[in-house]
Tab-separated table of N, CA and C in Angstrom:
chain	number	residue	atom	x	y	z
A	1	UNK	N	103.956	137.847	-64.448
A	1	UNK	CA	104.068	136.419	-64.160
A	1	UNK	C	102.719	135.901	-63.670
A	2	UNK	N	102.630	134.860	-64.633
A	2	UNK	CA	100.726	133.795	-64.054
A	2	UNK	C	101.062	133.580	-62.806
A	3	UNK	N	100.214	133.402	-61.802
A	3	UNK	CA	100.140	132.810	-60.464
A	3	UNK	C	99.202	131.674	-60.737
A	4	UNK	N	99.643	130.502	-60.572
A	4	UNK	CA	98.911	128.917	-60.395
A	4	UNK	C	98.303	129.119	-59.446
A	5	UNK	N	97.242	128.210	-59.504
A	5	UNK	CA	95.967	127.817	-58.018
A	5	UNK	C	95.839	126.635	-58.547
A	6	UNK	N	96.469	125.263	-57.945
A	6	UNK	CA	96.064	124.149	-58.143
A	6	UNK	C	94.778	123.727	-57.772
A	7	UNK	N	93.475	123.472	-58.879
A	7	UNK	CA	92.472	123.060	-57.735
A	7	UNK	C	92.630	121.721	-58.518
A	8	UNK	N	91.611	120.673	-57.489
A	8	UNK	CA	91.599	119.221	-58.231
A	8	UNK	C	89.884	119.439	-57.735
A	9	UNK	N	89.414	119.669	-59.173
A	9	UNK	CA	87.514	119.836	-59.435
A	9	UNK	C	87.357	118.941	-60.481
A	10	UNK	N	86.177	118.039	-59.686
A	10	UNK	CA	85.719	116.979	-61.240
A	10	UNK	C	84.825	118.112	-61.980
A	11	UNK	N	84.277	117.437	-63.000
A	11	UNK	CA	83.354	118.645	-63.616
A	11	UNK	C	82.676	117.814	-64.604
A	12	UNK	N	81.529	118.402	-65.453
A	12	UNK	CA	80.651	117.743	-66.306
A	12	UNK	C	81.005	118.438	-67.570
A	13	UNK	N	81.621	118.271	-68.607
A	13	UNK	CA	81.730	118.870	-69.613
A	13	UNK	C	80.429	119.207	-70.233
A	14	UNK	N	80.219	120.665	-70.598
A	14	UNK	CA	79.289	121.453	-70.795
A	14	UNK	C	78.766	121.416	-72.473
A	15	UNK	N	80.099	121.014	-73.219
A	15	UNK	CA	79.796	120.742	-74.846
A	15	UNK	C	79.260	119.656	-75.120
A	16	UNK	N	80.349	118.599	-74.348
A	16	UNK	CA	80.029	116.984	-74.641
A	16	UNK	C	79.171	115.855	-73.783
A	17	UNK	N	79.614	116.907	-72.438
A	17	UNK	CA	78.754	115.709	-71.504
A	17	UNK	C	79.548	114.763	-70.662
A	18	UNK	N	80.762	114.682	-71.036
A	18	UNK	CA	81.340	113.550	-70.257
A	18	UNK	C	81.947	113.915	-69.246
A	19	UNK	N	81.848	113.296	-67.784
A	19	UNK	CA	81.926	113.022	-66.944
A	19	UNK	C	83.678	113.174	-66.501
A	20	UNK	N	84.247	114.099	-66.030
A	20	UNK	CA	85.751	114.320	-65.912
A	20	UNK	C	86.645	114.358	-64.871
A	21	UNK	N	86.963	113.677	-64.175
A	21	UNK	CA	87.694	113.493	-63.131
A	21	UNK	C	89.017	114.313	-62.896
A	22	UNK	N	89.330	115.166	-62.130
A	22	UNK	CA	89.976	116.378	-62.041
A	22	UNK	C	91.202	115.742	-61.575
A	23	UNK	N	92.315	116.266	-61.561
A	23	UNK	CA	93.653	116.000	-60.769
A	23	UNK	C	94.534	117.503	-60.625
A	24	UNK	N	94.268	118.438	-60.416
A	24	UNK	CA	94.685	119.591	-59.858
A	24	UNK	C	94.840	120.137	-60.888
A	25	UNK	N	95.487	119.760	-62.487
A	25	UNK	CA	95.665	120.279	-63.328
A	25	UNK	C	94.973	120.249	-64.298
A	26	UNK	N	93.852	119.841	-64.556
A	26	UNK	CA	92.706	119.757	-65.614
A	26	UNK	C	92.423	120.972	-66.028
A	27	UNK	N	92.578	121.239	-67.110
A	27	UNK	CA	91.939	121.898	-67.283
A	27	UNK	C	90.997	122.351	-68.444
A	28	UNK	N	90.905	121.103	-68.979
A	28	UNK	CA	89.940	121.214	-70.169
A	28	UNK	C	89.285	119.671	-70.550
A	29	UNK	N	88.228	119.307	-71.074
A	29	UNK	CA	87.754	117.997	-71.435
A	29	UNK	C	88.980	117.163	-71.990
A	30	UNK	N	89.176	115.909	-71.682
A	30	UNK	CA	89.846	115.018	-72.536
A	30	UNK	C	89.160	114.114	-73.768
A	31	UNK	N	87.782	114.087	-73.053
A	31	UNK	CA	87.231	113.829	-74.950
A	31	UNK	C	87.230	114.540	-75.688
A	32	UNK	N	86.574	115.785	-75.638
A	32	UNK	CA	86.307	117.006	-76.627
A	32	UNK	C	87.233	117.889	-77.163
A	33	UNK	N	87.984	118.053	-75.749
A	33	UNK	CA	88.984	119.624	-75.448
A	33	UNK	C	88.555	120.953	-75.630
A	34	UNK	N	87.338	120.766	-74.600
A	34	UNK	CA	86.478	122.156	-74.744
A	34	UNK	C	87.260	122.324	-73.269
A	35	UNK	N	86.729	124.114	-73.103
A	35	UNK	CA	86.732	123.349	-71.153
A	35	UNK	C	86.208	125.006	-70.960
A	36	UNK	N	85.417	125.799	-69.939
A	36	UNK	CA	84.846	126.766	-69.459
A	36	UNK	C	85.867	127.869	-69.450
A	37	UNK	N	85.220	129.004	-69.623
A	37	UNK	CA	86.418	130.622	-69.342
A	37	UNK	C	85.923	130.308	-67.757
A	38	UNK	N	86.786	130.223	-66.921
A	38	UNK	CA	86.305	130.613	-65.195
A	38	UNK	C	87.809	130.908	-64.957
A	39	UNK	N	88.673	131.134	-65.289
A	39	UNK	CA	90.376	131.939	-64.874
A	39	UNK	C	90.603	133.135	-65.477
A	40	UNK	N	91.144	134.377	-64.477
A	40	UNK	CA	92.529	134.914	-65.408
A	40	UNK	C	93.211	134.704	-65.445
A	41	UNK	N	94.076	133.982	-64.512
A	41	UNK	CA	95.307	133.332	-64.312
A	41	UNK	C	94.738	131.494	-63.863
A	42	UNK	N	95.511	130.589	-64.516
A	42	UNK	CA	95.140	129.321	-64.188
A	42	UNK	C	94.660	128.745	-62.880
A	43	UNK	N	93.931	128.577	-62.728
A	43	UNK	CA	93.308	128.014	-61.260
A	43	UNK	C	92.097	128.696	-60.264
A	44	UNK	N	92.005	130.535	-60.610
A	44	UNK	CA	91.831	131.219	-60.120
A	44	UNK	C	90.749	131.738	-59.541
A	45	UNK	N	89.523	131.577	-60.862
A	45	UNK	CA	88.165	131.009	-61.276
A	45	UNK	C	87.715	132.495	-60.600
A	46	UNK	N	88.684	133.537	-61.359
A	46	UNK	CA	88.285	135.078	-61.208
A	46	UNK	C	87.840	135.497	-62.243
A	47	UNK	N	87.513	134.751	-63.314
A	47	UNK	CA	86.874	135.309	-64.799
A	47	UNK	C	85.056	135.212	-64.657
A	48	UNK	N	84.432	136.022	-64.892
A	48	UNK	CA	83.205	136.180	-64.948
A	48	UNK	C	82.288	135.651	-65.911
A	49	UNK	N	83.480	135.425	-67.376
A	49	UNK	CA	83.046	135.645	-67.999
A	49	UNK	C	81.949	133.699	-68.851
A	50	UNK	N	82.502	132.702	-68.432
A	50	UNK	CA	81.875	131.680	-67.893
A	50	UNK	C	81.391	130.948	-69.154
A	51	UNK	N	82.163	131.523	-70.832
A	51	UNK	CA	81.553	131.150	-72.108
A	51	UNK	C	82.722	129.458	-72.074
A	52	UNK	N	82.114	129.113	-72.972
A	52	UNK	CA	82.665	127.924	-73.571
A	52	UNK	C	83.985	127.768	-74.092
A	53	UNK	N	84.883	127.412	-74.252
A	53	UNK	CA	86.473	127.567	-74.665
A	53	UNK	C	86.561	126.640	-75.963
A	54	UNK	N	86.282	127.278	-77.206
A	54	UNK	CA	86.674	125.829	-78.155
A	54	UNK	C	87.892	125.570	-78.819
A	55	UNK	N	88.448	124.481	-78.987
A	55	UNK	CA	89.558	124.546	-79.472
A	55	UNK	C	90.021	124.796	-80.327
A	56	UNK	N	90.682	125.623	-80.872
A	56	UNK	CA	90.829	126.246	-82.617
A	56	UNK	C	91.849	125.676	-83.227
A	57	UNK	N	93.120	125.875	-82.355
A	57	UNK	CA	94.337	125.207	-83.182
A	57	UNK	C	95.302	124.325	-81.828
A	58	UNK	N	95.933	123.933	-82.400
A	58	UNK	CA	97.137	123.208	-82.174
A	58	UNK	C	98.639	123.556	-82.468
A	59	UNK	N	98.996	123.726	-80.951
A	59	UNK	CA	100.863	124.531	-82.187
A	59	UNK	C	101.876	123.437	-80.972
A	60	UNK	N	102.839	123.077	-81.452
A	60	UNK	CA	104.308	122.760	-81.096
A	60	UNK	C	105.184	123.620	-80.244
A	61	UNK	N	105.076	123.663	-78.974
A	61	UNK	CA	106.409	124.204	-78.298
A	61	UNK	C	107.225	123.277	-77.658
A	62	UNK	N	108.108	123.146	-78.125
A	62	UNK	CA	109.414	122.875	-77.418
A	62	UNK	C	109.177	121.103	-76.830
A	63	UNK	N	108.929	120.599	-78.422
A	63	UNK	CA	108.669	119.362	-78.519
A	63	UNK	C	107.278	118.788	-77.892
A	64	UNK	N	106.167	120.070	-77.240
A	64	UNK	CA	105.146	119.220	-76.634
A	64	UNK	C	104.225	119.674	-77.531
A	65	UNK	N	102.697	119.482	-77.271
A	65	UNK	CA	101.488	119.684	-78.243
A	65	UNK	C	100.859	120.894	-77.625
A	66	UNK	N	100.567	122.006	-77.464
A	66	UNK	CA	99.949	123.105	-76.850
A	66	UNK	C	98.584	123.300	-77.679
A	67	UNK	N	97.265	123.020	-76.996
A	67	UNK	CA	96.214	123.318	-77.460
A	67	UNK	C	95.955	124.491	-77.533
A	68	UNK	N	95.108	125.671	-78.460
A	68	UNK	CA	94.855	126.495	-78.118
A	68	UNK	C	93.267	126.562	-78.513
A	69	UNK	N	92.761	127.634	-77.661
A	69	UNK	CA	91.875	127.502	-77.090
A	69	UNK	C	90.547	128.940	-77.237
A	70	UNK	N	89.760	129.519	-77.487
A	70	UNK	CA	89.227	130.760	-77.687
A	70	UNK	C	87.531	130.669	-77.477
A	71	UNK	N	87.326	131.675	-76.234
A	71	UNK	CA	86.493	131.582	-75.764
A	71	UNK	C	85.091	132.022	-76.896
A	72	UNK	N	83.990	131.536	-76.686
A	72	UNK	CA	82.884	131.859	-77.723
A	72	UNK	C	81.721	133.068	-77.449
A	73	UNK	N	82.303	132.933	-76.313
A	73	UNK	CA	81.388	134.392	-75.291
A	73	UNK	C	82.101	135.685	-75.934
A	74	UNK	N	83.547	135.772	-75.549
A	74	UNK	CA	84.156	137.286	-75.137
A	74	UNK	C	85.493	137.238	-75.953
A	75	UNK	N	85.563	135.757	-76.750
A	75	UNK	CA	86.992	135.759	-77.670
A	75	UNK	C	88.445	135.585	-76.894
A	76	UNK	N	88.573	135.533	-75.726
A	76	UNK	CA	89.716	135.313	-74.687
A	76	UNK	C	90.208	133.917	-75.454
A	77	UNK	N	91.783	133.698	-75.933
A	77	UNK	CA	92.395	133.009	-76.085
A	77	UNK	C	93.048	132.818	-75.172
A	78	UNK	N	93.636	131.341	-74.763
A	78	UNK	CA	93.827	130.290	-74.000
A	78	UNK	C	95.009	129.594	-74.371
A	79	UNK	N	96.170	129.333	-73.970
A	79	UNK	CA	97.220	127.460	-74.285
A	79	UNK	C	96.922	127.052	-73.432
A	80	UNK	N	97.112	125.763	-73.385
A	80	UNK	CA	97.402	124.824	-72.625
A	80	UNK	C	98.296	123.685	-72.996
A	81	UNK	N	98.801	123.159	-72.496
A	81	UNK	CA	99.521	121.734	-72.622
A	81	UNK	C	98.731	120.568	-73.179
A	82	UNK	N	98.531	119.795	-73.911
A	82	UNK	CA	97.964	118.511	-74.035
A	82	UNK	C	98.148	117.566	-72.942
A	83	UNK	N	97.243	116.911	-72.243
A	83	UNK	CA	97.739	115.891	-71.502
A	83	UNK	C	97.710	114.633	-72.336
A	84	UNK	N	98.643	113.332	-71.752
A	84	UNK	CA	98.596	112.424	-72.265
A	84	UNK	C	97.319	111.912	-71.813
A	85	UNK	N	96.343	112.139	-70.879
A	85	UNK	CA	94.770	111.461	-70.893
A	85	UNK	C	94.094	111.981	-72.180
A	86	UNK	N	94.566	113.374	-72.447
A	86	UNK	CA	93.808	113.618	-73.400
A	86	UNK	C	92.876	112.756	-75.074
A	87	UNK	N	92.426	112.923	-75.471
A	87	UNK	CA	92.272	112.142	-76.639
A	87	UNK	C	92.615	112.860	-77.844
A	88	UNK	N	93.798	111.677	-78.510
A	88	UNK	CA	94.761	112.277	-79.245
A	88	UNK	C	94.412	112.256	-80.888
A	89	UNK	N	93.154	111.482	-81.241
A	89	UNK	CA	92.448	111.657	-82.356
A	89	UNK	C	92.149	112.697	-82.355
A	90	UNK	N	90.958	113.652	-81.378
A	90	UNK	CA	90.556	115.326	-81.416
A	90	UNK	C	92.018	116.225	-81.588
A	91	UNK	N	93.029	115.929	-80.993
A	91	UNK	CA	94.044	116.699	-80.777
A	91	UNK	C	94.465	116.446	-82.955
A	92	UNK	N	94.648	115.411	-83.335
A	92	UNK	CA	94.892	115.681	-84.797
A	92	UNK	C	93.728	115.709	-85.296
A	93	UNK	N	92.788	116.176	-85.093
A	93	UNK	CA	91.318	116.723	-86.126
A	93	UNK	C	91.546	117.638	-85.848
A	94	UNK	N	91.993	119.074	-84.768
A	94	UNK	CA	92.046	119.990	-84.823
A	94	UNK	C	93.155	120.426	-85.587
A	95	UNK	N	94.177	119.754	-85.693
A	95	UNK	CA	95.726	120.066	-86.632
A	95	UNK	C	95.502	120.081	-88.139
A	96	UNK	N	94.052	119.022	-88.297
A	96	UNK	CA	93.446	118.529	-90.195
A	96	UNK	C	92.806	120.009	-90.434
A	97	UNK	N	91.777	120.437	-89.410
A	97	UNK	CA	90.906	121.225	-89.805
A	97	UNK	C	91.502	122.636	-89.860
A	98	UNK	N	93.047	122.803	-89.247
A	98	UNK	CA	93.308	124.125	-89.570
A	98	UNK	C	93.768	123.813	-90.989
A	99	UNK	N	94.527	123.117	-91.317
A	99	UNK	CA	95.258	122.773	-92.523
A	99	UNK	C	94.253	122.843	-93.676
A	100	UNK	N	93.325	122.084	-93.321
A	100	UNK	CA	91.518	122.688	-94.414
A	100	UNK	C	91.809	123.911	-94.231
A	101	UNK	N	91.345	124.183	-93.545
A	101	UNK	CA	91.297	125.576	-93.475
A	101	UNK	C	92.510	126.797	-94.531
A	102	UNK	N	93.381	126.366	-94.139
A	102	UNK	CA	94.496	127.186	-94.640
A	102	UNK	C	94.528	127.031	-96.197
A	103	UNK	N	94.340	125.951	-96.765
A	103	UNK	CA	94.072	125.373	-98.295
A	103	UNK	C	93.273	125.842	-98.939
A	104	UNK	N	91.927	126.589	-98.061
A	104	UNK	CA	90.992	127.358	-98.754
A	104	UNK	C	91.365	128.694	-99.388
């Protein structure tokens, strides 16, 4: 079982740049939907490993949008929830580009 650590950390997105205002559960850019490896368990910021998280796909659980996520350093895959701050154009460019993808 994950153990949560709510933190509420603004942060500077490291891909895009923009400026991100934290609320305990952030945990990834809402422009981009990049967001840093710093967890093993959500909140925890016991990972060393400190690479970039990009977003690869997009899957459906249980009626919500779950981003997923894979680090570029060390390959550590990631879900998360979509938030509704998120930006929901990136959230369907990542759903187009697997579907490219899969067509190839």
């Amino acid at each position: 079982m994950k153990k949560f650590s709510r933190r509420e950390e603004d942060f500077v997105c490291e891909h895009c740049g923009a400026k991100v205002k934290g609320n305990g559960y952030t945990n990834h850019c809402p422009h981009c939907l990049y967001s840093k490896h710093v967890d093993i368990n959500p909140g925890d910021r016991a990972a060393d490993c400190g690479g970039l998280m990009e977003p690869i796909d997009v899957e459906i659980k249980g009626g919500q949008y779950v981003l997923v996520q894979k680090c570029q350093k060390c390959g550590f895959i990631r879900r998360n929830k979509v938030d509704k701050a998120d930006n929901f154009e990136a959230v369907l460019n990542i759903a187009r580009n697997k579907v490219e993808r899969l067509k190839k």
